[in-house]
XYZ file of C-alpha atoms in Angstrom:
609
model
C 18.198 -6.684 98.563
C 14.829 -7.166 100.120
C 12.119 -4.909 101.277
C 9.451 -5.236 103.908
C 6.131 -3.814 104.264
C 3.664 -3.644 107.395
C 0.268 -5.097 106.697
C -1.214 -5.281 110.059
C -3.297 -2.520 109.787
C -5.135 -3.992 106.501
C -7.568 -5.848 108.991
C -10.500 -5.439 106.589
C -10.462 -4.349 102.787
C -6.760 -1.901 102.663
C -6.167 1.098 100.856
C -4.138 0.633 97.898
C -0.517 0.495 98.720
C 1.778 3.351 97.335
C 5.684 3.079 96.731
C 6.268 5.536 99.504
C 4.705 3.244 102.211
C 7.376 0.517 100.855
C 10.265 0.380 103.763
C 13.541 -0.588 101.618
C 17.157 -0.153 102.183
C 17.877 1.273 98.786
C 14.276 2.550 97.523
C 15.561 3.967 94.597
C 17.061 0.482 92.759
C 15.119 -1.644 90.982
C 13.742 -4.375 90.716
C 13.619 -5.367 94.558
C 11.786 -8.139 96.246
C 8.927 -6.487 98.681
C 7.689 -9.315 101.042
C 4.440 -9.609 103.214
C 1.959 -7.962 101.113
C -1.667 -7.786 101.516
C -2.895 -8.869 97.828
C -5.546 -6.644 98.258
C -3.786 -3.516 98.421
C -2.512 -3.818 94.467
C -4.000 -2.567 91.764
C -4.736 -5.072 89.097
C -6.684 -3.224 86.046
C -5.122 -2.846 82.549
C -4.939 -6.669 82.233
C -5.596 -7.791 78.462
C -7.260 -10.905 79.879
C -9.994 -9.660 82.361
C -10.462 -11.695 85.144
C -13.923 -12.340 85.832
C -14.242 -15.011 88.446
C -11.073 -16.658 89.261
C -12.807 -19.324 90.914
C -14.520 -20.457 87.981
C -11.992 -19.707 85.525
C -8.525 -21.343 87.315
C -10.232 -23.227 90.204
C -6.802 -25.355 90.239
C -4.660 -22.070 90.652
C -7.106 -21.125 93.769
C -6.760 -24.571 95.299
C -2.891 -24.492 94.509
C -2.430 -20.872 96.040
C -4.789 -21.881 99.339
C -2.741 -24.842 99.937
C 0.768 -23.499 99.181
C 0.742 -19.701 99.039
C 1.847 -17.957 96.256
C 5.520 -19.120 95.770
C 8.184 -16.799 94.841
C 10.604 -19.693 93.475
C 8.179 -20.913 91.082
C 5.989 -17.596 90.266
C 6.138 -14.474 91.574
C 3.522 -11.540 91.040
C 5.401 -8.457 89.428
C 4.534 -5.055 90.254
C 5.428 -1.358 89.184
C 4.593 2.039 90.602
C 1.709 3.601 88.693
C 1.869 7.431 87.653
C -0.040 8.044 90.995
C 2.449 5.918 92.866
C 0.199 2.975 93.655
C 1.627 -0.555 93.190
C 0.018 -2.041 89.928
C 0.205 -5.702 89.078
C 2.514 -6.033 85.894
C 2.717 -9.778 85.416
C 0.797 -12.577 87.244
C -3.045 -11.291 87.273
C -4.332 -14.550 87.352
C -1.923 -15.327 90.635
C -2.969 -12.233 92.148
C -6.807 -13.034 91.700
C -6.359 -16.349 92.855
C -4.176 -14.868 96.345
C -7.168 -12.132 96.887
C -9.744 -15.027 96.313
C -7.749 -17.098 99.096
C -7.447 -13.909 101.351
C -11.161 -13.309 101.587
C -12.298 -16.911 102.324
C -9.661 -19.842 102.988
C -6.777 -17.982 104.578
C -7.185 -14.179 105.854
C -3.668 -14.185 106.861
C -2.251 -14.890 103.273
C 0.251 -12.231 101.838
C 2.279 -12.160 98.750
C 5.777 -11.566 97.936
C 6.300 -8.970 94.664
C 9.117 -8.331 92.327
C 8.839 -4.414 92.076
C 9.966 -2.855 89.001
C 10.850 0.753 88.538
C 7.853 2.777 87.324
C 7.561 2.182 83.395
C 5.795 3.863 80.827
C 2.500 2.487 79.235
C 4.752 1.156 76.498
C 7.332 -1.062 78.831
C 4.511 -1.989 80.529
C 2.724 -3.936 77.365
C 6.067 -5.160 76.354
C 6.536 -7.020 79.346
C 3.027 -8.369 80.061
C 2.973 -9.073 76.514
C 6.237 -11.538 76.380
C 5.043 -13.291 79.282
C 1.254 -13.562 77.674
C 2.569 -14.593 74.555
C 3.914 -17.885 76.015
C 1.098 -18.476 78.427
C -1.344 -21.515 77.766
C -4.832 -20.408 76.703
C -3.542 -16.495 75.981
C -5.845 -16.186 72.590
C -4.988 -15.239 69.063
C -7.019 -11.922 69.413
C -5.816 -11.355 72.262
C -2.669 -10.970 71.159
C -3.688 -8.990 68.184
C -4.846 -6.363 71.002
C -1.604 -6.408 72.428
C 0.004 -5.296 69.121
C -2.914 -2.826 68.762
C -2.136 -1.264 72.319
C 1.755 -1.147 71.393
C 0.695 0.742 67.917
C -1.218 3.413 69.904
C 1.988 4.187 71.878
C 3.832 5.016 68.793
C 5.485 1.547 68.119
C 5.657 1.024 64.343
C 5.470 -2.963 62.913
C 9.451 -3.677 62.972
C 9.656 -1.828 66.552
C 7.058 -4.406 67.985
C 8.486 -7.386 66.163
C 11.823 -6.401 67.821
C 10.517 -5.965 71.072
C 8.543 -9.272 71.011
C 11.170 -11.559 68.967
C 8.717 -12.233 66.359
C 8.153 -12.124 62.429
C 6.892 -8.788 60.761
C 4.317 -10.597 59.098
C 2.669 -11.729 62.594
C 2.576 -8.280 63.623
C 0.888 -7.223 60.315
C -1.535 -9.764 60.652
C -2.357 -8.517 64.191
C -2.933 -5.149 63.930
C -5.483 -6.202 61.027
C -7.238 -8.422 63.277
C -7.080 -5.244 66.239
C -8.517 -3.037 63.812
C -11.577 -5.038 63.170
C -14.278 -5.382 65.767
C -16.074 -7.642 63.809
C -13.222 -9.986 63.348
C -12.334 -9.947 66.933
C -16.091 -10.530 68.030
C -16.186 -13.549 65.393
C -13.033 -15.187 66.506
C -15.023 -16.622 69.393
C -16.443 -19.142 67.034
C -13.157 -19.604 65.663
C -11.096 -21.019 68.209
C -8.663 -22.824 65.920
C -7.903 -19.912 63.618
C -4.294 -18.251 63.523
C -3.215 -14.827 63.066
C -2.918 -14.937 59.417
C -6.339 -16.837 58.600
C -7.898 -13.975 60.919
C -6.123 -11.089 59.323
C -7.670 -12.463 56.217
C -10.866 -12.668 57.838
C -10.175 -8.917 58.975
C -9.974 -7.604 54.930
C -13.684 -7.962 54.971
C -14.245 -6.417 58.539
C -16.204 -3.390 56.626
C -18.388 -5.769 54.662
C -20.969 -7.214 56.928
C -22.473 -9.542 54.336
C -18.843 -10.874 53.064
C -17.428 -11.180 56.408
C -20.401 -13.415 57.643
C -20.295 -15.394 54.433
C -16.475 -16.158 55.341
C -17.208 -17.068 59.044
C -19.727 -19.387 57.929
C -17.370 -21.077 55.368
C -14.791 -21.276 58.060
C -17.039 -22.928 60.435
C -18.931 -25.285 57.799
C -16.508 -25.951 55.374
C -12.787 -24.892 56.040
C -11.056 -26.085 52.978
C -13.130 -23.905 50.774
C -12.022 -20.703 52.544
C -8.975 -19.847 50.304
C -11.419 -20.174 47.327
C -14.071 -18.244 48.741
C -12.048 -15.008 49.617
C -10.155 -15.164 46.546
C -13.858 -14.829 44.616
C -14.685 -12.036 47.282
C -11.566 -9.916 46.577
C -12.157 -10.352 42.768
C -15.936 -8.956 43.362
C -14.446 -6.425 45.540
C -12.446 -5.136 42.725
C -15.322 -5.703 39.997
C -17.188 -3.155 41.840
C -14.520 -0.648 42.802
C -13.846 -0.694 38.958
C -17.589 -0.313 38.321
C -17.531 2.538 40.588
C -14.756 4.114 38.687
C -15.915 3.721 35.702
C -19.581 5.023 36.552
C -18.081 8.107 38.132
C -16.060 9.020 34.913
C -19.507 9.431 33.008
C -20.990 10.877 36.132
C -18.280 13.749 36.192
C -19.262 14.168 32.036
C -22.812 15.062 33.076
C -24.224 11.730 32.099
C -27.414 10.004 33.937
C -27.020 6.893 34.997
C -29.554 4.159 34.127
C -29.585 1.562 37.154
C -31.643 -0.771 35.350
C -31.301 -1.298 31.619
C -34.295 -3.807 31.805
C -36.642 -1.190 33.088
C -36.085 2.180 31.001
C -38.000 5.411 31.581
C -40.701 6.087 28.813
C -38.859 7.634 25.899
C -35.544 6.010 26.495
C -33.669 4.122 23.928
C -30.094 2.746 23.293
C -27.704 4.786 21.016
C -27.311 1.804 18.679
C -31.024 1.657 18.090
C -31.113 5.439 17.309
C -30.582 7.363 14.157
C -31.147 10.994 12.936
C -33.877 11.814 10.317
C -34.390 9.032 7.644
C -30.654 7.766 8.569
C -30.161 4.241 8.668
C -26.667 4.630 10.797
C -26.769 4.463 14.957
C -26.080 7.688 16.571
C -22.168 7.852 17.333
C -21.548 8.059 21.163
C -19.291 10.785 20.552
C -21.338 12.874 18.555
C -23.973 12.658 21.191
C -21.808 13.524 23.979
C -23.578 16.958 24.070
C -27.204 15.766 23.965
C -29.212 16.898 27.116
C -30.502 13.445 27.127
C -27.262 11.622 27.333
C -27.701 8.775 29.509
C -25.272 5.266 29.982
C -25.379 2.077 32.026
C -21.968 0.485 32.757
C -21.058 -3.121 33.681
C -17.666 -4.886 34.783
C -17.654 -8.502 34.400
C -15.361 -10.915 36.175
C -12.399 -10.451 34.277
C -12.535 -7.028 34.556
C -13.883 -6.289 31.060
C -15.900 -2.876 31.070
C -19.336 -2.751 28.984
C -20.901 0.527 28.432
C -24.303 0.925 26.933
C -25.030 4.395 26.085
C -29.161 5.760 25.756
C -30.790 8.941 25.026
C -33.613 10.343 27.421
C -36.574 11.142 25.635
C -35.125 10.754 22.306
C -38.064 12.163 20.410
C -37.674 15.433 21.990
C -34.388 15.649 21.463
C -34.820 14.900 17.592
C -33.894 11.482 16.927
C -35.625 8.459 15.553
C -35.560 4.895 16.375
C -33.663 2.754 13.277
C -36.680 0.237 13.902
C -39.368 3.057 12.835
C -37.230 4.192 9.848
C -36.857 0.616 8.676
C -40.608 -0.081 9.286
C -41.568 3.221 7.642
C -39.687 2.431 4.416
C -41.029 -0.908 4.247
C -44.504 0.057 4.150
C -43.790 3.142 2.155
C -42.446 0.156 -0.829
C -45.902 -1.652 0.285
C -48.223 1.180 -0.409
C -46.250 1.577 -3.849
C -47.222 -1.576 -4.947
C -50.566 -1.274 -3.977
C -50.614 -3.663 -0.760
C -52.664 -2.370 2.096
C -51.067 -2.529 5.425
C -53.292 -3.739 8.341
C -52.650 -4.975 11.867
C -51.934 -8.604 11.894
C -53.930 -9.143 15.416
C -57.073 -7.404 13.845
C -59.997 -9.821 13.603
C -60.473 -12.190 10.454
C -56.680 -11.482 9.465
C -54.790 -14.745 8.627
C -51.321 -15.120 7.780
C -50.635 -16.842 4.145
C -48.613 -19.451 5.700
C -51.597 -20.983 7.254
C -53.705 -20.705 3.970
C -54.731 -22.887 1.124
C -56.066 -21.371 -1.956
C -59.087 -24.053 -2.050
C -59.681 -27.589 -1.029
C -57.738 -29.348 -3.969
C -54.794 -26.884 -3.480
C -51.871 -28.831 -1.615
C -49.480 -25.862 -0.813
C -49.669 -22.748 1.348
C -50.753 -19.598 -0.534
C -47.972 -17.380 -1.606
C -47.787 -13.689 -1.528
C -47.580 -14.041 -5.439
C -50.252 -16.403 -5.327
C -52.578 -14.171 -3.576
C -51.762 -10.877 -4.919
C -55.111 -10.504 -6.784
C -57.468 -11.404 -3.839
C -59.463 -8.670 -2.472
C -58.034 -9.749 1.077
C -54.275 -9.243 -0.086
C -53.010 -7.306 2.590
C -49.424 -6.909 4.670
C -47.955 -6.010 8.155
C -44.318 -5.160 8.948
C -42.408 -6.325 11.816
C -38.806 -5.285 12.924
C -35.885 -7.673 13.486
C -33.549 -5.983 15.518
C -30.874 -8.411 16.175
C -30.782 -8.825 12.195
C -31.297 -4.983 11.914
C -33.624 -5.560 9.106
C -37.714 -5.667 8.752
C -40.090 -8.696 8.065
C -43.031 -8.503 5.701
C -45.985 -10.711 6.827
C -48.809 -11.432 4.026
C -52.006 -11.747 5.118
C -55.567 -12.414 4.189
C -58.136 -10.108 5.772
C -61.222 -12.375 5.016
C -60.054 -15.947 4.322
C -63.554 -17.691 4.132
C -65.232 -14.834 2.039
C -62.657 -15.415 -0.720
C -62.710 -19.152 -0.821
C -59.504 -19.955 1.274
C -59.060 -22.927 3.688
C -57.200 -23.154 6.668
C -54.179 -25.573 6.631
C -54.485 -26.307 10.263
C -56.853 -25.460 13.396
C -55.704 -22.378 15.428
C -53.535 -23.057 18.419
C -55.272 -22.461 21.258
C -54.327 -19.318 23.053
C -51.753 -19.108 25.496
C -52.648 -16.869 28.567
C -50.615 -13.650 28.395
C -48.498 -13.098 31.315
C -48.919 -9.665 33.000
C -46.212 -6.604 32.644
C -45.094 -7.540 36.184
C -44.112 -10.941 35.035
C -42.531 -10.119 31.777
C -40.660 -7.091 33.363
C -39.013 -9.535 36.109
C -38.221 -11.794 33.441
C -36.236 -9.568 31.757
C -34.143 -8.503 34.600
C -33.474 -11.810 35.679
C -32.376 -12.903 32.369
C -29.915 -9.788 32.363
C -28.927 -10.567 35.831
C -28.407 -14.299 35.294
C -26.745 -14.069 31.997
C -24.082 -11.873 33.827
C -24.026 -14.554 36.747
C -23.433 -17.164 34.182
C -20.607 -14.981 32.372
C -18.630 -14.434 35.963
C -19.127 -17.898 36.910
C -17.470 -19.399 34.038
C -14.849 -16.903 34.781
C -14.446 -18.066 38.479
C -14.993 -21.556 37.401
C -12.099 -21.428 35.158
C -9.694 -20.065 37.855
C -10.764 -23.005 40.171
C -10.046 -25.458 37.440
C -6.647 -24.388 36.779
C -5.838 -24.651 40.601
C -7.251 -28.001 40.779
C -5.057 -29.319 37.929
C -1.745 -27.555 39.311
C 0.338 -30.545 40.239
C -1.872 -32.857 39.094
C 1.103 -35.216 38.301
C 1.839 -35.511 42.105
C -2.085 -36.334 43.092
C -2.075 -39.798 45.193
C -4.787 -42.088 44.392
C -6.186 -41.757 47.667
C -6.985 -38.021 46.912
C -9.002 -38.761 44.147
C -12.703 -37.566 44.503
C -15.229 -40.536 45.421
C -16.533 -42.565 42.568
C -14.586 -40.835 40.239
C -14.280 -43.811 37.821
C -18.107 -43.841 37.832
C -18.175 -40.246 36.312
C -15.778 -40.860 33.710
C -17.585 -43.662 32.686
C -21.052 -41.749 32.706
C -19.065 -38.883 30.579
C -19.330 -40.810 27.057
C -23.285 -41.387 27.536
C -24.312 -38.138 29.726
C -21.619 -35.468 28.015
C -21.695 -37.355 24.394
C -22.438 -33.926 22.649
C -19.978 -32.007 24.347
C -17.373 -34.719 24.156
C -18.043 -34.968 20.288
C -17.811 -31.347 19.748
C -14.182 -31.393 21.330
C -12.825 -33.536 18.800
C -9.731 -35.365 18.966
C -7.429 -32.626 19.888
C -8.552 -31.948 23.402
C -6.875 -28.466 23.394
C -8.261 -27.235 26.535
C -7.492 -30.394 28.370
C -3.943 -29.746 27.324
C -4.127 -26.450 28.734
C -5.341 -27.894 32.108
C -2.605 -30.397 32.276
C 0.316 -27.851 31.136
C 0.888 -29.809 28.082
C 1.134 -27.428 25.293
C -0.978 -26.680 22.305
C -1.635 -29.303 20.130
C 0.495 -28.667 16.979
C -1.225 -30.473 13.897
C -4.118 -32.704 13.035
C -1.758 -36.173 13.755
C -3.623 -37.923 16.548
C -0.550 -39.735 17.334
C 1.188 -36.375 17.966
C -1.033 -34.954 20.332
C 0.467 -34.273 23.779
C -2.224 -36.496 25.467
C -1.301 -39.487 23.390
C 2.306 -38.728 23.769
C 1.830 -38.667 27.519
C -0.026 -41.745 27.767
C 2.351 -43.886 25.765
C 5.364 -43.160 28.491
C 5.720 -46.083 30.675
C 6.596 -43.511 33.607
C 2.690 -42.266 33.171
C 1.050 -43.655 36.265
C -2.524 -44.891 36.510
C -3.549 -42.074 38.861
C -2.218 -39.906 36.194
C -3.981 -41.653 33.632
C -7.608 -41.141 35.577
C -6.737 -37.455 35.954
C -5.961 -36.991 31.958
C -9.037 -38.412 31.532
C -10.822 -36.220 33.687
C -9.275 -33.490 32.220
C -10.544 -34.691 28.809
C -14.229 -34.614 29.986
C -13.893 -31.405 31.859
C -12.027 -29.759 28.963
C -14.737 -30.853 26.279
C -17.504 -29.675 28.403
C -15.786 -26.139 29.216
C -14.728 -25.742 25.541
C -18.325 -25.962 24.635
C -18.586 -22.390 26.372
C -16.071 -21.150 23.855
C -18.324 -21.681 20.832
C -19.772 -18.511 19.420
C -23.351 -20.221 19.595
C -22.816 -20.588 23.327
C -22.213 -16.944 24.007
C -26.000 -16.420 24.815
C -26.189 -17.922 28.655
C -29.816 -17.843 28.630
C -30.221 -21.364 27.301
C -27.815 -22.536 29.772
C -29.154 -21.672 32.952
C -33.066 -21.511 31.856
C -33.124 -24.759 29.847
C -30.165 -26.555 30.789
C -29.480 -29.973 28.341
C -28.201 -33.206 29.675
C -24.457 -32.405 28.659
C -24.939 -29.237 31.023
C -26.378 -30.866 33.995
C -23.905 -33.874 33.947
C -21.147 -31.149 33.952
C -22.491 -29.247 36.929
C -22.973 -32.375 38.888
C -19.529 -33.547 38.016
C -17.982 -30.184 39.316
C -19.806 -30.740 42.210
C -18.548 -34.041 42.857
C -14.908 -32.774 42.348
C -15.418 -30.328 45.467
C -16.202 -27.103 43.469
C -18.605 -24.882 45.085
C -21.096 -24.020 42.707
C -22.562 -20.371 42.579
C -25.953 -19.681 42.848
C -26.470 -19.569 38.998
C -24.695 -23.059 38.489
C -27.122 -24.412 41.363
C -29.925 -23.312 39.327
C -29.252 -25.572 36.695
C -29.726 -28.342 38.893
C -32.428 -26.676 40.910
C -34.635 -24.168 38.846
C -36.852 -23.549 41.949
C -33.708 -21.900 43.614
C -34.632 -18.863 41.811
C -38.166 -18.574 43.187
C -36.839 -16.492 46.747
C -34.570 -14.352 44.519
C -37.149 -13.147 42.252
C -40.559 -12.881 43.534
C -42.683 -12.933 40.068
C -41.725 -16.585 39.749
C -43.279 -17.626 43.302
C -46.044 -20.140 42.770
C -49.800 -18.471 42.066
C -52.101 -19.995 44.467
C -56.055 -20.166 43.342
C -57.825 -21.837 45.592
C -56.801 -24.838 46.833
C -54.346 -25.418 44.080
C -50.930 -23.909 43.466
C -49.915 -23.177 39.986
C -46.116 -23.545 39.632
C -44.480 -21.430 36.868
C -43.305 -23.778 34.312
C -41.871 -21.441 32.055
C -39.487 -20.833 34.888
C -38.867 -24.478 35.738
């Protein structure tokens, strides 16, 4: 069955060809071949791959068409009548564009043959185009994803699209996620080798500009860290979601949210620092739930543990007192009852007894009992919150007049930081302590993965200079290794050897494993690495290391060595872990740390360093 079309009247740019212009013996039977068509008479819109300049994009195709025409024995242009009857290109957009280009320049007499299909729905047309395009060289992952998106708009579900295109459901689901993310589609231009699954993971964060850009940067510069980074971002997203959920609970109950617990409004105090009357028991949160001043701050850590601190706004107005004030008042009452005057320790002439000898012949500092009869005998009271107690300091108000001698000259006064600096440091301490805790959680997840399948690791996969690091460990991390003792419980956990059962060193799982003849040299190196890493991590489990402040602010040699070792292993250090190695990294994040310029000299913040 053949059909022809008289194109002689198309001397210039022709009108678009409609199906009713076609002369055929059986026009209602499809498909049929239509010969001798001016390619300029075909409609070519609706192409998922826009042809901007075919001579520029496919010069070899234009040259072939100019020399041989469009050979139907090799590849024929497919068309179908559009709803208005115009013949529209269905398959072969580049061949059609090349034919138009040749018609306009090299060969004005060029005509093409077409395979005419029955008028189809948009869905049918997309399926036909998709089947050809998916197998075409140069068809991008995003173009494929956009095809899935167009088919979904035509009412096809994932299973139907997969069935029509003979592709796995997972491929279609991933493609639909990519198609739905404008930001991911745009970023794909910089990621030419990214497959559909990877782009779909990127699309998870299509609504989060900052996180999305972080992932794009990782894929561009260090793609091997992509899975680790996206897992971190997922954890942080879950953390934020739980935080929002928890804070909403308190908001619904009428609590005021305290955004910055290091910069509280005047008159605000934590409930565990407040009491009623002269009581010494902290306010019970349940009993305070009806107070108009109820307020709360909420934090969720990297393990999704919720921490809540409750406050009272303007506690004095609502009849509360601070526990510190009650303790101080009670201590002052006891001193007054004993006849001891109360003074300001910062007043002129006031010197602590610990800095005084009774006279030039005395060899020990004055005690309160020694000084009790002195006319200058007095005291002050300070509160020690973390001990929930007070401390009484005894002083002499005029040591020279009463014949006492200073034990040592007073220290040179240190310049006091301004209020803005102190506020900034409080905020930095709170934020960085939380970052350190979250970094520990993330780091341990990474270490668990790092030692997965450690028995199968090849020597060629070991980090560069690993033996050097292991040799350095007893020197630079000796304190942490000593703390770990002979049990090395954390190392056993990393290596999945089970917990040490008793104190007999020969029964330790590590000793048992190393004595086996089947344990390879590479495995022995990794076992030693687990011992070093495990000892350093075990350090952060100790009760006295719970305060992270000293870890990132004033790291010791062991901590610095450990962070450097992790970096050598390929672990992507978080910001707070990088601060351990370079304190100046916090300066940009916390403006109060910026160097102060005086004339031509910069005075750096030594405390922050």
